[in-house]
PDB file of C-alpha atoms in Angstrom:
ATOM      1  CA  MET A 214      17.073  39.188 -42.856  1.00 90.00           C
ATOM      2  CA  ILE A 215      19.795  38.323 -40.201  1.00 94.00           C
ATOM      3  CA  GLU A 216      19.177  36.839 -36.719  1.00 95.00           C
ATOM      4  CA  LEU A 217      21.908  36.016 -34.286  1.00 95.00           C
ATOM      5  CA  LYS A 218      20.983  34.055 -31.158  1.00 95.00           C
ATOM      6  CA  ASP A 219      23.463  33.799 -28.289  1.00 95.00           C
ATOM      7  CA  LEU A 220      26.279  33.700 -30.835  1.00 96.00           C
ATOM      8  CA  THR A 221      29.818  33.025 -29.542  1.00 96.00           C
ATOM      9  CA  LYS A 222      33.059  32.740 -31.146  1.00 96.00           C
ATOM     10  CA  VAL A 223      36.061  31.422 -29.381  1.00 96.00           C
ATOM     11  CA  TYR A 224      39.714  31.018 -30.794  1.00 93.00           C
ATOM     12  CA  ARG A 225      41.874  28.508 -29.105  1.00 90.00           C
ATOM     13  CA  THR A 226      45.545  27.686 -29.358  1.00 88.00           C
ATOM     14  CA  GLU A 227      47.625  25.239 -27.267  1.00 85.00           C
ATOM     15  CA  THR A 228      48.238  27.740 -24.577  1.00 87.00           C
ATOM     16  CA  ILE A 229      45.333  30.532 -24.816  1.00 91.00           C
ATOM     17  CA  GLU A 230      41.666  30.744 -25.327  1.00 92.00           C
ATOM     18  CA  THR A 231      40.275  34.100 -26.711  1.00 92.00           C
ATOM     19  CA  THR A 232      36.599  34.936 -26.830  1.00 94.00           C
ATOM     20  CA  ALA A 233      36.074  37.209 -29.963  1.00 94.00           C
ATOM     21  CA  LEU A 234      32.307  37.247 -29.579  1.00 95.00           C
ATOM     22  CA  ASN A 235      30.414  36.650 -26.306  1.00 94.00           C
ATOM     23  CA  SER A 236      26.754  35.323 -26.524  1.00 94.00           C
ATOM     24  CA  ILE A 237      25.557  38.230 -28.831  1.00 94.00           C
ATOM     25  CA  ASN A 238      21.894  38.672 -30.007  1.00 94.00           C
ATOM     26  CA  LEU A 239      21.233  40.779 -32.888  1.00 93.00           C
ATOM     27  CA  HIS A 240      18.286  41.313 -35.512  1.00 94.00           C
ATOM     28  CA  ILE A 241      18.906  43.013 -38.909  1.00 95.00           C
ATOM     29  CA  PRO A 242      15.692  43.505 -40.907  1.00 95.00           C
ATOM     30  CA  GLU A 243      15.967  43.360 -44.614  1.00 95.00           C
ATOM     31  CA  GLY A 244      16.441  46.653 -46.233  1.00 95.00           C
ATOM     32  CA  CYS A 245      18.338  48.194 -43.129  1.00 96.00           C
ATOM     33  CA  PHE A 246      21.671  50.142 -43.382  1.00 97.00           C
ATOM     34  CA  PHE A 247      23.379  48.986 -40.216  1.00 95.00           C
ATOM     35  CA  ALA A 248      26.820  50.313 -38.922  1.00 96.00           C
ATOM     36  CA  ILE A 249      29.075  48.632 -36.356  1.00 95.00           C
ATOM     37  CA  LYS A 250      31.576  50.688 -34.475  1.00 93.00           C
ATOM     38  CA  GLY A 251      34.070  49.857 -31.809  1.00 88.00           C
ATOM     39  CA  PRO A 252      37.861  49.954 -30.942  1.00 86.00           C
ATOM     40  CA  SER A 253      40.323  47.498 -32.622  1.00 85.00           C
ATOM     41  CA  GLY A 254      40.022  44.094 -31.397  1.00 86.00           C
ATOM     42  CA  CYS A 255      36.623  44.340 -30.255  1.00 89.00           C
ATOM     43  CA  GLY A 256      35.176  41.570 -32.508  1.00 91.00           C
ATOM     44  CA  LYS A 257      33.824  43.756 -35.378  1.00 92.00           C
ATOM     45  CA  THR A 258      35.532  41.964 -38.233  1.00 90.00           C
ATOM     46  CA  THR A 259      34.952  38.447 -36.599  1.00 93.00           C
ATOM     47  CA  LEU A 260      31.251  39.353 -36.518  1.00 94.00           C
ATOM     48  CA  LEU A 261      31.237  40.481 -40.260  1.00 94.00           C
ATOM     49  CA  ASN A 262      33.173  37.229 -41.272  1.00 93.00           C
ATOM     50  CA  ILE A 263      30.442  35.213 -39.581  1.00 95.00           C
ATOM     51  CA  LEU A 264      27.705  37.336 -41.118  1.00 95.00           C
ATOM     52  CA  GLY A 265      29.509  36.655 -44.622  1.00 95.00           C
ATOM     53  CA  LEU A 266      29.462  32.897 -43.939  1.00 95.00           C
ATOM     54  CA  MET A 267      33.340  33.075 -44.142  1.00 93.00           C
ATOM     55  CA  ASP A 268      33.706  31.773 -40.442  1.00 93.00           C
ATOM     56  CA  ARG A 269      31.454  29.678 -38.262  1.00 93.00           C
ATOM     57  CA  PRO A 270      30.357  30.432 -34.772  1.00 94.00           C
ATOM     58  CA  SER A 271      31.643  28.315 -31.931  1.00 94.00           C
ATOM     59  CA  ARG A 272      28.066  28.277 -30.365  1.00 94.00           C
ATOM     60  CA  GLY A 273      24.823  29.934 -30.887  1.00 95.00           C
ATOM     61  CA  GLU A 274      22.728  30.401 -34.127  1.00 95.00           C
ATOM     62  CA  LEU A 275      23.015  32.451 -37.272  1.00 95.00           C
ATOM     63  CA  LEU A 276      19.865  32.766 -39.336  1.00 95.00           C
ATOM     64  CA  LEU A 277      20.194  34.209 -42.674  1.00 94.00           C
ATOM     65  CA  LEU A 278      16.997  34.752 -44.881  1.00 91.00           C
ATOM     66  CA  GLY A 279      15.294  32.431 -42.204  1.00 90.00           C
ATOM     67  CA  LYS A 280      17.748  29.693 -42.791  1.00 89.00           C
ATOM     68  CA  ASN A 281      19.801  28.227 -39.828  1.00 92.00           C
ATOM     69  CA  ILE A 282      23.290  27.742 -41.422  1.00 91.00           C
ATOM     70  CA  ALA A 283      24.516  25.588 -38.533  1.00 88.00           C
ATOM     71  CA  GLY A 284      24.127  22.322 -40.576  1.00 87.00           C
ATOM     72  CA  PHE A 285      25.249  23.707 -43.924  1.00 93.00           C
ATOM     73  CA  LYS A 286      28.146  22.018 -45.731  1.00 93.00           C
ATOM     74  CA  GLU A 287      30.884  24.183 -47.110  1.00 92.00           C
ATOM     75  CA  LYS A 288      29.478  23.817 -50.655  1.00 92.00           C
ATOM     76  CA  GLU A 289      26.084  25.015 -49.489  1.00 93.00           C
ATOM     77  CA  LEU A 290      27.619  27.935 -47.618  1.00 93.00           C
ATOM     78  CA  SER A 291      29.558  28.966 -50.805  1.00 91.00           C
ATOM     79  CA  ARG A 292      26.400  28.898 -53.018  1.00 90.00           C
ATOM     80  CA  LEU A 293      24.414  30.889 -50.386  1.00 92.00           C
ATOM     81  CA  ARG A 294      27.260  33.387 -50.201  1.00 92.00           C
ATOM     82  CA  ARG A 295      27.696  33.681 -53.825  1.00 89.00           C
ATOM     83  CA  GLN A 296      23.927  34.213 -54.559  1.00 89.00           C
ATOM     84  CA  THR A 297      23.122  36.582 -51.562  1.00 94.00           C
ATOM     85  CA  ILE A 298      26.150  38.552 -50.229  1.00 96.00           C
ATOM     86  CA  GLY A 299      28.499  41.132 -51.715  1.00 95.00           C
ATOM     87  CA  PHE A 300      31.659  42.038 -49.969  1.00 95.00           C
ATOM     88  CA  LEU A 301      33.407  45.422 -49.861  1.00 95.00           C
ATOM     89  CA  PHE A 302      36.879  45.730 -48.131  1.00 90.00           C
ATOM     90  CA  GLN A 303      39.219  48.436 -46.906  1.00 88.00           C
ATOM     91  CA  LYS A 304      41.996  47.205 -49.212  1.00 89.00           C
ATOM     92  CA  PHE A 305      39.923  46.985 -52.439  1.00 91.00           C
ATOM     93  CA  ASN A 306      41.345  43.456 -53.035  1.00 92.00           C
ATOM     94  CA  LEU A 307      41.455  43.901 -56.772  1.00 96.00           C
ATOM     95  CA  ILE A 308      43.494  41.477 -58.910  1.00 96.00           C
ATOM     96  CA  ALA A 309      46.481  43.404 -60.279  1.00 96.00           C
ATOM     97  CA  SER A 310      46.795  41.486 -63.375  1.00 97.00           C
ATOM     98  CA  LEU A 311      43.105  41.943 -64.566  1.00 97.00           C
ATOM     99  CA  THR A 312      41.631  45.084 -66.026  1.00 98.00           C
ATOM    100  CA  VAL A 313      38.837  47.008 -64.563  1.00 98.00           C
ATOM    101  CA  PHE A 314      36.380  45.163 -66.867  1.00 98.00           C
ATOM    102  CA  GLU A 315      37.760  41.850 -65.949  1.00 97.00           C
ATOM    103  CA  ASN A 316      37.800  42.465 -62.148  1.00 97.00           C
ATOM    104  CA  VAL A 317      34.069  43.461 -62.225  1.00 97.00           C
ATOM    105  CA  GLU A 318      33.361  40.547 -64.588  1.00 97.00           C
ATOM    106  CA  LEU A 319      34.887  37.941 -62.292  1.00 95.00           C
ATOM    107  CA  PRO A 320      31.838  37.027 -60.137  1.00 93.00           C
ATOM    108  CA  LEU A 321      29.800  36.483 -63.243  1.00 94.00           C
ATOM    109  CA  LEU A 322      32.351  33.926 -64.448  1.00 92.00           C
ATOM    110  CA  TYR A 323      31.350  31.607 -61.535  1.00 86.00           C
ATOM    111  CA  GLN A 324      27.718  31.869 -62.562  1.00 85.00           C
ATOM    112  CA  LYS A 325      28.719  30.490 -66.168  1.00 85.00           C
ATOM    113  CA  LEU A 326      26.790  33.236 -67.714  1.00 90.00           C
ATOM    114  CA  PRO A 327      27.108  33.727 -71.709  1.00 93.00           C
ATOM    115  CA  VAL A 328      29.815  36.069 -72.850  1.00 95.00           C
ATOM    116  CA  ALA A 329      27.355  38.558 -74.313  1.00 96.00           C
ATOM    117  CA  THR A 330      25.228  38.692 -70.918  1.00 96.00           C
ATOM    118  CA  ARG A 331      28.514  39.352 -68.987  1.00 96.00           C
ATOM    119  CA  LYS A 332      29.552  42.053 -71.275  1.00 96.00           C
ATOM    120  CA  THR A 333      26.233  43.776 -71.072  1.00 97.00           C
ATOM    121  CA  LYS A 334      25.953  43.588 -67.278  1.00 96.00           C
ATOM    122  CA  VAL A 335      29.573  44.774 -66.797  1.00 97.00           C
ATOM    123  CA  GLU A 336      29.215  47.697 -69.128  1.00 97.00           C
ATOM    124  CA  ALA A 337      25.995  48.652 -67.512  1.00 96.00           C
ATOM    125  CA  MET A 338      27.527  48.645 -64.045  1.00 95.00           C
ATOM    126  CA  LEU A 339      30.688  50.543 -65.194  1.00 96.00           C
ATOM    127  CA  GLY A 340      28.449  53.196 -66.812  1.00 94.00           C
ATOM    128  CA  GLN A 341      26.452  53.558 -63.617  1.00 91.00           C
ATOM    129  CA  LEU A 342      29.522  54.237 -61.495  1.00 92.00           C
ATOM    130  CA  GLY A 343      31.347  56.440 -64.098  1.00 92.00           C
ATOM    131  CA  LEU A 344      33.934  53.907 -64.817  1.00 95.00           C
ATOM    132  CA  GLU A 345      33.438  53.269 -68.555  1.00 95.00           C
ATOM    133  CA  PRO A 346      36.552  55.287 -69.504  1.00 96.00           C
ATOM    134  CA  ARG A 347      38.687  53.177 -67.164  1.00 96.00           C
ATOM    135  CA  ALA A 348      37.231  49.747 -68.436  1.00 97.00           C
ATOM    136  CA  GLY A 349      40.784  48.779 -69.919  1.00 97.00           C
ATOM    137  CA  HIS A 350      42.812  50.097 -67.238  1.00 98.00           C
ATOM    138  CA  PHE A 351      44.560  48.034 -64.533  1.00 98.00           C
ATOM    139  CA  PRO A 352      44.260  48.722 -60.802  1.00 96.00           C
ATOM    140  CA  HIS A 353      47.587  50.374 -60.489  1.00 96.00           C
ATOM    141  CA  GLN A 354      46.728  52.964 -63.058  1.00 97.00           C
ATOM    142  CA  LEU A 355      43.767  54.108 -60.810  1.00 96.00           C
ATOM    143  CA  SER A 356      43.389  56.470 -57.837  1.00 94.00           C
ATOM    144  CA  GLY A 357      42.292  55.020 -54.583  1.00 92.00           C
ATOM    145  CA  GLY A 358      38.741  56.378 -55.040  1.00 92.00           C
ATOM    146  CA  GLN A 359      38.534  54.821 -58.413  1.00 95.00           C
ATOM    147  CA  GLN A 360      39.790  51.374 -57.141  1.00 95.00           C
ATOM    148  CA  GLN A 361      37.149  51.473 -54.494  1.00 94.00           C
ATOM    149  CA  ARG A 362      34.461  52.216 -57.064  1.00 93.00           C
ATOM    150  CA  VAL A 363      35.534  49.234 -59.105  1.00 96.00           C
ATOM    151  CA  ALA A 364      35.475  47.111 -55.947  1.00 96.00           C
ATOM    152  CA  LEU A 365      31.935  48.394 -55.318  1.00 95.00           C
ATOM    153  CA  ALA A 366      31.015  47.547 -58.969  1.00 96.00           C
ATOM    154  CA  ARG A 367      32.346  43.953 -58.392  1.00 96.00           C
ATOM    155  CA  CYS A 368      30.609  43.784 -55.129  1.00 95.00           C
ATOM    156  CA  VAL A 369      27.101  44.545 -56.598  1.00 95.00           C
ATOM    157  CA  ILE A 370      27.322  42.821 -60.099  1.00 95.00           C
ATOM    158  CA  ASN A 371      25.508  39.864 -59.028  1.00 93.00           C
ATOM    159  CA  ASP A 372      22.692  42.029 -57.421  1.00 92.00           C
ATOM    160  CA  PRO A 373      23.206  40.867 -53.789  1.00 95.00           C
ATOM    161  CA  ARG A 374      20.580  41.362 -51.321  1.00 95.00           C
ATOM    162  CA  LEU A 375      23.167  41.901 -48.563  1.00 97.00           C
ATOM    163  CA  ILE A 376      26.331  44.037 -48.662  1.00 97.00           C
ATOM    164  CA  LEU A 377      29.081  43.642 -46.128  1.00 97.00           C
ATOM    165  CA  ALA A 378      31.496  46.572 -45.961  1.00 96.00           C
ATOM    166  CA  ASP A 379      34.582  46.284 -43.777  1.00 94.00           C
ATOM    167  CA  GLU A 380      36.005  49.880 -43.191  1.00 92.00           C
ATOM    168  CA  PRO A 381      35.215  50.605 -46.826  1.00 93.00           C
ATOM    169  CA  THR A 382      36.562  54.130 -46.514  1.00 92.00           C
ATOM    170  CA  GLY A 383      39.683  53.276 -44.439  1.00 88.00           C
ATOM    171  CA  ASN A 384      42.119  53.852 -47.392  1.00 89.00           C
ATOM    172  CA  LEU A 385      40.440  56.862 -48.859  1.00 92.00           C
ATOM    173  CA  ASP A 386      40.572  60.551 -48.309  1.00 90.00           C
ATOM    174  CA  SER A 387      37.585  62.374 -47.077  1.00 90.00           C
ATOM    175  CA  GLY A 388      36.316  63.347 -50.496  1.00 91.00           C
ATOM    176  CA  ASN A 389      36.451  59.884 -51.866  1.00 91.00           C
ATOM    177  CA  GLY A 390      35.197  58.476 -48.522  1.00 92.00           C
ATOM    178  CA  GLU A 391      32.094  60.675 -48.945  1.00 93.00           C
ATOM    179  CA  GLU A 392      31.603  59.401 -52.536  1.00 92.00           C
ATOM    180  CA  VAL A 393      31.722  55.827 -51.481  1.00 92.00           C
ATOM    181  CA  MET A 394      29.243  56.505 -48.726  1.00 95.00           C
ATOM    182  CA  ARG A 395      26.879  58.179 -51.091  1.00 93.00           C
ATOM    183  CA  LEU A 396      27.129  55.118 -53.501  1.00 93.00           C
ATOM    184  CA  LEU A 397      26.266  52.815 -50.547  1.00 95.00           C
ATOM    185  CA  SER A 398      23.422  55.128 -49.634  1.00 95.00           C
ATOM    186  CA  ASP A 399      22.059  54.861 -53.019  1.00 94.00           C
ATOM    187  CA  LEU A 400      22.189  51.076 -52.955  1.00 94.00           C
ATOM    188  CA  HIS A 401      20.407  51.166 -49.624  1.00 95.00           C
ATOM    189  CA  ARG A 402      17.675  53.170 -51.192  1.00 95.00           C
ATOM    190  CA  ASP A 403      17.391  50.536 -53.898  1.00 93.00           C
ATOM    191  CA  GLY A 404      16.519  47.909 -51.194  1.00 94.00           C
ATOM    192  CA  ARG A 405      19.847  46.422 -50.263  1.00 95.00           C
ATOM    193  CA  THR A 406      20.580  45.472 -46.660  1.00 97.00           C
ATOM    194  CA  ILE A 407      24.043  46.852 -45.781  1.00 97.00           C
ATOM    195  CA  VAL A 408      26.148  45.962 -42.739  1.00 97.00           C
ATOM    196  CA  MET A 409      29.174  48.254 -42.431  1.00 97.00           C
ATOM    197  CA  VAL A 410      32.104  48.194 -39.953  1.00 95.00           C
ATOM    198  CA  THR A 411      33.604  51.579 -39.378  1.00 92.00           C
ATOM    199  CA  HIS A 412      35.571  53.584 -36.845  1.00 87.00           C
ATOM    200  CA  ASP A 413      34.517  57.079 -38.158  1.00 89.00           C
ATOM    201  CA  ASP A 414      31.395  58.761 -36.822  1.00 91.00           C
ATOM    202  CA  ARG A 415      31.017  60.792 -40.056  1.00 92.00           C
ATOM    203  CA  TYR A 416      30.555  57.573 -41.956  1.00 93.00           C
ATOM    204  CA  ALA A 417      28.468  55.786 -39.334  1.00 94.00           C
ATOM    205  CA  ALA A 418      26.054  58.690 -39.558  1.00 94.00           C
ATOM    206  CA  PHE A 419      24.924  57.517 -43.025  1.00 95.00           C
ATOM    207  CA  ALA A 420      23.459  54.416 -41.355  1.00 96.00           C
ATOM    208  CA  GLU A 421      19.904  53.920 -40.015  1.00 95.00           C
ATOM    209  CA  LYS A 422      21.048  52.262 -36.990  1.00 95.00           C
ATOM    210  CA  VAL A 423      24.506  52.244 -35.234  1.00 95.00           C
ATOM    211  CA  ILE A 424      25.602  49.896 -32.532  1.00 93.00           C
ATOM    212  CA  GLU A 425      29.039  49.958 -30.657  1.00 93.00           C
ATOM    213  CA  MET A 426      30.945  46.821 -29.874  1.00 92.00           C
ATOM    214  CA  LYS A 427      33.192  46.319 -26.941  1.00 90.00           C
ATOM    215  CA  ASP A 428      35.046  43.350 -25.684  1.00 89.00           C
ATOM    216  CA  GLY A 429      33.058  40.843 -27.879  1.00 91.00           C
ATOM    217  CA  GLY A 430      29.639  42.236 -27.160  1.00 92.00           C
ATOM    218  CA  PHE A 431      27.473  45.351 -27.618  1.00 90.00           C
ATOM    219  CA  ALA A 432      28.278  48.342 -25.473  1.00 77.00           C
ATOM    220  CA  ALA A 433      24.654  48.954 -24.817  1.00 56.00           C
ATOM    221  CA  GLU A 434      24.276  45.526 -23.301  1.00 45.00           C
TER     222      GLU A 434
END
């Protein structure tokens, strides 16, 4: 599903050049649950941003579903991202002024689906994650675990083939962290490809394959 070939990312300012990713090669097959570990500043989030088509490499190739995205325009990247990728973040990133229902519905609005279709899909997703009683609540009325479940519902409402999770348990206690990992494991069993950044060995153990990053590359290299 994902192929990285000699991928490098360099950030430049007027006075300094920083190599965040250094000629990395990686293959992630479809349906794999992949965990990336490593210390702060090693390049994990930069790598996830590139996999999510939110940033471009300085050199090298990224192939997603067999497509080399190097020549894609921003509009094409946005369409591919919207159709293929779901994002789950440490900080939930829910919109405070929207209800649980409206937060989960948001990705469907960009697809211009009929109101009845959106309602059916959102209600089914909330039911699947045990959030139906919270549909009319706002994010500040929810616990951290509930907010992350809402974020997960929003992440998968478009049925993405790839889920990118950046420290999804980072703001949760151990009980809620375990629950989120069980939900991700269920999605993996349903056929989703998951790439997760984590610093916690307990949660990395849920993955099929774990790699460790160090200084912009993989520690095993």
